[in-house]
């Protein structure tokens, strides 16, 4: 706890974080209510829009936690997954990989949103939502689909990615526009952060500076 952070402030911050996580978990669940359009073994839903919004608005940690709450509740038996599905049996189906991919997808979106400059503007947010909400989801979901159905990977790609790509790109645009508007209205939801290699470079510069000013061990008193 910092010197300026009181226990009451910390409690309010924790309560606010939990409320945000709960709201976005409920939002993702609500986006399944319009139903699903069956396109082969993988349905078209609005779930990924909620996942993108969670990562782009809440950031990596809280966004991933919100999606985790949604996924865990669905696997525990609440009928809030695509098409009203529920239970651990979903993981054995062709959409199990896509469902699990939502958690790292939200994390990646939030992680990138905190680092791509200019911070939390429309284009960086769009890049983050496409990489996290489309690329990450397909990288996990399509191989899972191939493994469960026995389809060749190329065929699984055609079945599980190609029909959904236009809609997912549109969702990424919508999520980026909404998130950019939210961050303009309520700045500070996602703190700006450095890339890992930038931190290492800064640390190396500090170490080099310390060595430059270090006394010569061989110098005579």
Short mmCIF file of C-alpha atoms in Angstrom, two decimals:
data_model
loop_
_atom_site.label_atom_id
_atom_site.label_comp_id
_atom_site.label_asym_id
_atom_site.label_seq_id
_atom_site.Cartn_x
_atom_site.Cartn_y
_atom_site.Cartn_z
CA UNK A 1 0.00 0.00 0.00
CA UNK A 2 1.40 3.42 -0.91
CA UNK A 3 1.79 6.25 1.56
CA UNK A 4 -1.16 8.14 0.06
CA UNK A 5 -3.47 5.12 -0.24
CA UNK A 6 -5.71 4.60 2.78
CA UNK A 7 -7.47 1.32 3.64
CA UNK A 8 -10.81 2.90 2.72
CA UNK A 9 -9.48 3.93 -0.69
CA UNK A 10 -8.10 0.44 -1.26
CA UNK A 11 -11.44 -1.10 -0.31
CA UNK A 12 -13.32 1.17 -2.67
CA UNK A 13 -10.88 0.36 -5.46
CA UNK A 14 -11.28 -3.39 -4.89
CA UNK A 15 -15.07 -3.10 -4.77
CA UNK A 16 -15.05 -1.09 -7.97
CA UNK A 17 -12.83 -3.64 -9.72
CA UNK A 18 -15.10 -6.49 -8.65
CA UNK A 19 -18.14 -4.59 -9.83
CA UNK A 20 -16.56 -3.94 -13.23
CA UNK A 21 -15.59 -7.60 -13.59
CA UNK A 22 -19.12 -8.70 -12.69
CA UNK A 23 -20.74 -6.22 -15.08
CA UNK A 24 -18.67 -7.35 -18.04
CA UNK A 25 -19.19 -11.03 -17.22
CA UNK A 26 -22.93 -10.30 -17.27
CA UNK A 27 -22.54 -8.33 -20.52
CA UNK A 28 -20.93 -11.29 -22.28
CA UNK A 29 -23.71 -13.56 -21.00
CA UNK A 30 -26.34 -11.07 -22.18
CA UNK A 31 -24.83 -11.02 -25.66
CA UNK A 32 -25.69 -14.72 -26.00
CA UNK A 33 -29.40 -13.97 -25.54
CA UNK A 34 -30.05 -13.00 -29.18
CA UNK A 35 -29.24 -16.62 -29.97
CA UNK A 36 -26.82 -18.24 -32.37
CA UNK A 37 -26.78 -18.70 -36.11
CA UNK A 38 -25.55 -22.18 -36.89
CA UNK A 39 -22.90 -22.26 -39.58
CA UNK A 40 -21.59 -25.81 -39.55
CA UNK A 41 -20.22 -26.98 -36.19
CA UNK A 42 -19.42 -23.46 -34.97
CA UNK A 43 -22.29 -20.98 -34.47
CA UNK A 44 -22.19 -17.23 -35.07
CA UNK A 45 -22.75 -15.36 -31.80
CA UNK A 46 -22.08 -11.97 -30.23
CA UNK A 47 -19.94 -13.43 -27.45
CA UNK A 48 -16.68 -12.28 -29.01
CA UNK A 49 -17.93 -8.70 -29.04
CA UNK A 50 -18.30 -8.86 -25.26
CA UNK A 51 -14.85 -10.41 -24.93
CA UNK A 52 -13.31 -7.64 -27.03
CA UNK A 53 -15.09 -4.96 -25.01
CA UNK A 54 -13.94 -6.50 -21.72
CA UNK A 55 -10.29 -6.48 -22.75
CA UNK A 56 -10.35 -3.10 -24.48
CA UNK A 57 -12.17 -1.31 -21.65
CA UNK A 58 -11.02 -3.05 -18.47
CA UNK A 59 -7.50 -4.00 -19.48
CA UNK A 60 -5.62 -7.28 -19.37
CA UNK A 61 -6.17 -8.41 -15.78
CA UNK A 62 -9.75 -7.33 -15.16
CA UNK A 63 -10.83 -8.13 -18.71
CA UNK A 64 -9.47 -11.66 -18.48
CA UNK A 65 -11.06 -12.10 -15.04
CA UNK A 66 -14.44 -10.99 -16.36
CA UNK A 67 -14.26 -13.52 -19.18
CA UNK A 68 -13.03 -16.20 -16.76
CA UNK A 69 -16.08 -15.61 -14.54
CA UNK A 70 -18.36 -15.98 -17.55
CA UNK A 71 -16.65 -19.16 -18.76
CA UNK A 72 -16.54 -20.77 -15.30
CA UNK A 73 -20.22 -20.05 -14.66
CA UNK A 74 -21.14 -21.55 -18.03
CA UNK A 75 -19.05 -24.66 -17.45
CA UNK A 76 -20.52 -24.94 -13.95
CA UNK A 77 -23.99 -25.37 -15.43
CA UNK A 78 -25.54 -21.96 -16.05
CA UNK A 79 -27.08 -21.89 -19.57
CA UNK A 80 -25.19 -18.76 -20.62
CA UNK A 81 -22.94 -20.20 -23.31
CA UNK A 82 -23.67 -20.04 -27.03
CA UNK A 83 -27.09 -21.46 -27.86
CA UNK A 84 -27.96 -21.80 -24.17
CA UNK A 85 -25.38 -24.55 -23.70
CA UNK A 86 -23.82 -25.26 -20.33
CA UNK A 87 -21.63 -27.77 -18.53
CA UNK A 88 -18.20 -29.29 -18.95
CA UNK A 89 -19.42 -31.26 -21.96
CA UNK A 90 -19.03 -28.12 -24.04
CA UNK A 91 -15.27 -28.57 -23.86
CA UNK A 92 -15.55 -31.91 -25.63
CA UNK A 93 -17.40 -30.30 -28.52
CA UNK A 94 -16.09 -28.42 -31.54
CA UNK A 95 -16.56 -25.01 -29.90
CA UNK A 96 -14.63 -25.84 -26.70
CA UNK A 97 -11.42 -24.28 -27.95
CA UNK A 98 -13.15 -21.08 -29.00
CA UNK A 99 -14.74 -20.80 -25.54
CA UNK A 100 -11.43 -21.23 -23.72
CA UNK A 101 -9.70 -18.86 -26.14
CA UNK A 102 -11.85 -16.00 -24.88
CA UNK A 103 -9.76 -15.72 -21.70
CA UNK A 104 -6.34 -15.19 -23.33
CA UNK A 105 -8.03 -13.12 -26.04
CA UNK A 106 -9.28 -10.57 -23.49
CA UNK A 107 -5.89 -10.56 -21.77
CA UNK A 108 -4.00 -9.92 -25.02
CA UNK A 109 -6.38 -7.14 -26.02
CA UNK A 110 -5.92 -5.36 -22.70
CA UNK A 111 -2.16 -5.98 -22.68
CA UNK A 112 -1.75 -4.47 -26.13
CA UNK A 113 -4.18 -1.61 -25.43
CA UNK A 114 -1.95 -0.49 -22.54
CA UNK A 115 1.16 -0.38 -24.71
CA UNK A 116 0.31 0.61 -28.30
CA UNK A 117 0.70 4.33 -28.86
CA UNK A 118 -1.05 6.70 -29.00
CA UNK A 119 -2.52 5.28 -25.84
CA UNK A 120 -6.17 4.11 -26.05
CA UNK A 121 -6.96 5.85 -29.31
CA UNK A 122 -9.18 4.29 -31.97
CA UNK A 123 -6.54 2.78 -34.25
CA UNK A 124 -4.38 1.21 -31.49
CA UNK A 125 -7.52 -0.22 -29.91
CA UNK A 126 -8.56 -1.63 -33.28
CA UNK A 127 -5.17 -3.31 -33.69
CA UNK A 128 -5.50 -4.78 -30.18
CA UNK A 129 -9.03 -6.10 -30.74
CA UNK A 130 -8.10 -7.69 -34.06
CA UNK A 131 -4.99 -9.40 -32.68
CA UNK A 132 -6.61 -10.55 -29.46
CA UNK A 133 -10.21 -11.01 -30.49
CA UNK A 134 -9.63 -12.56 -33.91
CA UNK A 135 -6.10 -13.92 -34.25
CA UNK A 136 -5.81 -15.39 -30.73
CA UNK A 137 -9.31 -16.89 -30.87
CA UNK A 138 -8.63 -18.57 -34.21
CA UNK A 139 -5.17 -19.80 -33.16
CA UNK A 140 -6.74 -21.73 -30.28
CA UNK A 141 -10.21 -22.50 -31.59
CA UNK A 142 -9.38 -23.84 -35.06
CA UNK A 143 -6.81 -26.48 -33.95
CA UNK A 144 -9.25 -27.57 -31.22
CA UNK A 145 -11.98 -27.90 -33.84
CA UNK A 146 -9.69 -29.97 -36.05
CA UNK A 147 -8.74 -32.26 -33.15
CA UNK A 148 -12.32 -32.84 -32.00
CA UNK A 149 -13.90 -33.35 -35.41
CA UNK A 150 -10.99 -35.11 -37.08
CA UNK A 151 -10.97 -32.60 -39.91
CA UNK A 152 -7.70 -31.68 -41.61
CA UNK A 153 -6.44 -28.34 -40.33
CA UNK A 154 -7.05 -26.65 -43.68
CA UNK A 155 -10.66 -27.83 -43.68
CA UNK A 156 -11.12 -26.81 -40.06
CA UNK A 157 -9.83 -23.36 -41.02
CA UNK A 158 -12.41 -23.13 -43.78
CA UNK A 159 -15.20 -24.30 -41.48
CA UNK A 160 -14.20 -22.53 -38.29
CA UNK A 161 -12.65 -19.27 -39.42
CA UNK A 162 -13.44 -18.16 -42.96
CA UNK A 163 -17.23 -17.74 -42.54
CA UNK A 164 -16.73 -15.76 -39.32
CA UNK A 165 -13.91 -13.44 -40.36
CA UNK A 166 -16.02 -10.58 -41.81
CA UNK A 167 -18.30 -10.52 -38.77
CA UNK A 168 -15.42 -10.74 -36.32
CA UNK A 169 -13.62 -7.86 -38.02
CA UNK A 170 -16.82 -5.83 -37.78
CA UNK A 171 -17.07 -6.67 -34.07
CA UNK A 172 -13.46 -5.54 -33.64
CA UNK A 173 -14.31 -2.18 -35.20
CA UNK A 174 -17.40 -1.76 -33.01
CA UNK A 175 -15.46 -2.72 -29.87
CA UNK A 176 -12.64 -0.29 -30.71
CA UNK A 177 -15.05 2.58 -31.35
CA UNK A 178 -16.98 1.93 -28.13
CA UNK A 179 -13.81 1.47 -26.06
CA UNK A 180 -12.24 4.66 -27.44
CA UNK A 181 -15.38 6.57 -26.47
CA UNK A 182 -15.40 5.06 -22.98
CA UNK A 183 -11.76 5.93 -22.41
CA UNK A 184 -12.37 9.52 -23.53
CA UNK A 185 -15.22 9.82 -21.04
CA UNK A 186 -13.54 7.93 -18.19
CA UNK A 187 -9.76 8.15 -18.54
CA UNK A 188 -7.58 6.04 -16.32
CA UNK A 189 -9.32 2.69 -16.74
CA UNK A 190 -6.17 1.29 -18.37
CA UNK A 191 -2.83 2.71 -17.31
CA UNK A 192 -0.17 3.25 -19.99
CA UNK A 193 2.64 0.69 -19.80
CA UNK A 194 5.94 0.03 -21.51
CA UNK A 195 6.84 -2.86 -23.77
CA UNK A 196 8.97 -5.46 -21.96
CA UNK A 197 11.99 -4.75 -24.14
CA UNK A 198 11.72 -1.03 -23.36
CA UNK A 199 11.98 -1.82 -19.66
CA UNK A 200 15.06 -3.95 -20.24
CA UNK A 201 16.62 -1.20 -22.35
CA UNK A 202 15.95 1.38 -19.63
CA UNK A 203 17.38 -0.94 -16.98
CA UNK A 204 20.47 -1.51 -19.10
CA UNK A 205 20.89 2.26 -19.54
CA UNK A 206 20.67 2.80 -15.78
CA UNK A 207 23.21 0.04 -15.15
CA UNK A 208 25.56 1.53 -17.73
CA UNK A 209 25.22 4.94 -16.10
CA UNK A 210 25.95 3.50 -12.67
CA UNK A 211 29.07 1.80 -14.00
CA UNK A 212 30.24 5.04 -15.61
CA UNK A 213 30.09 6.87 -12.28
CA UNK A 214 31.36 3.99 -10.16
CA UNK A 215 34.76 4.61 -8.52
CA UNK A 216 37.75 2.86 -10.01
CA UNK A 217 38.52 -0.09 -7.77
CA UNK A 218 42.19 0.12 -8.81
CA UNK A 219 42.52 3.82 -8.08
CA UNK A 220 44.91 4.68 -5.26
CA UNK A 221 43.64 6.59 -2.29
#
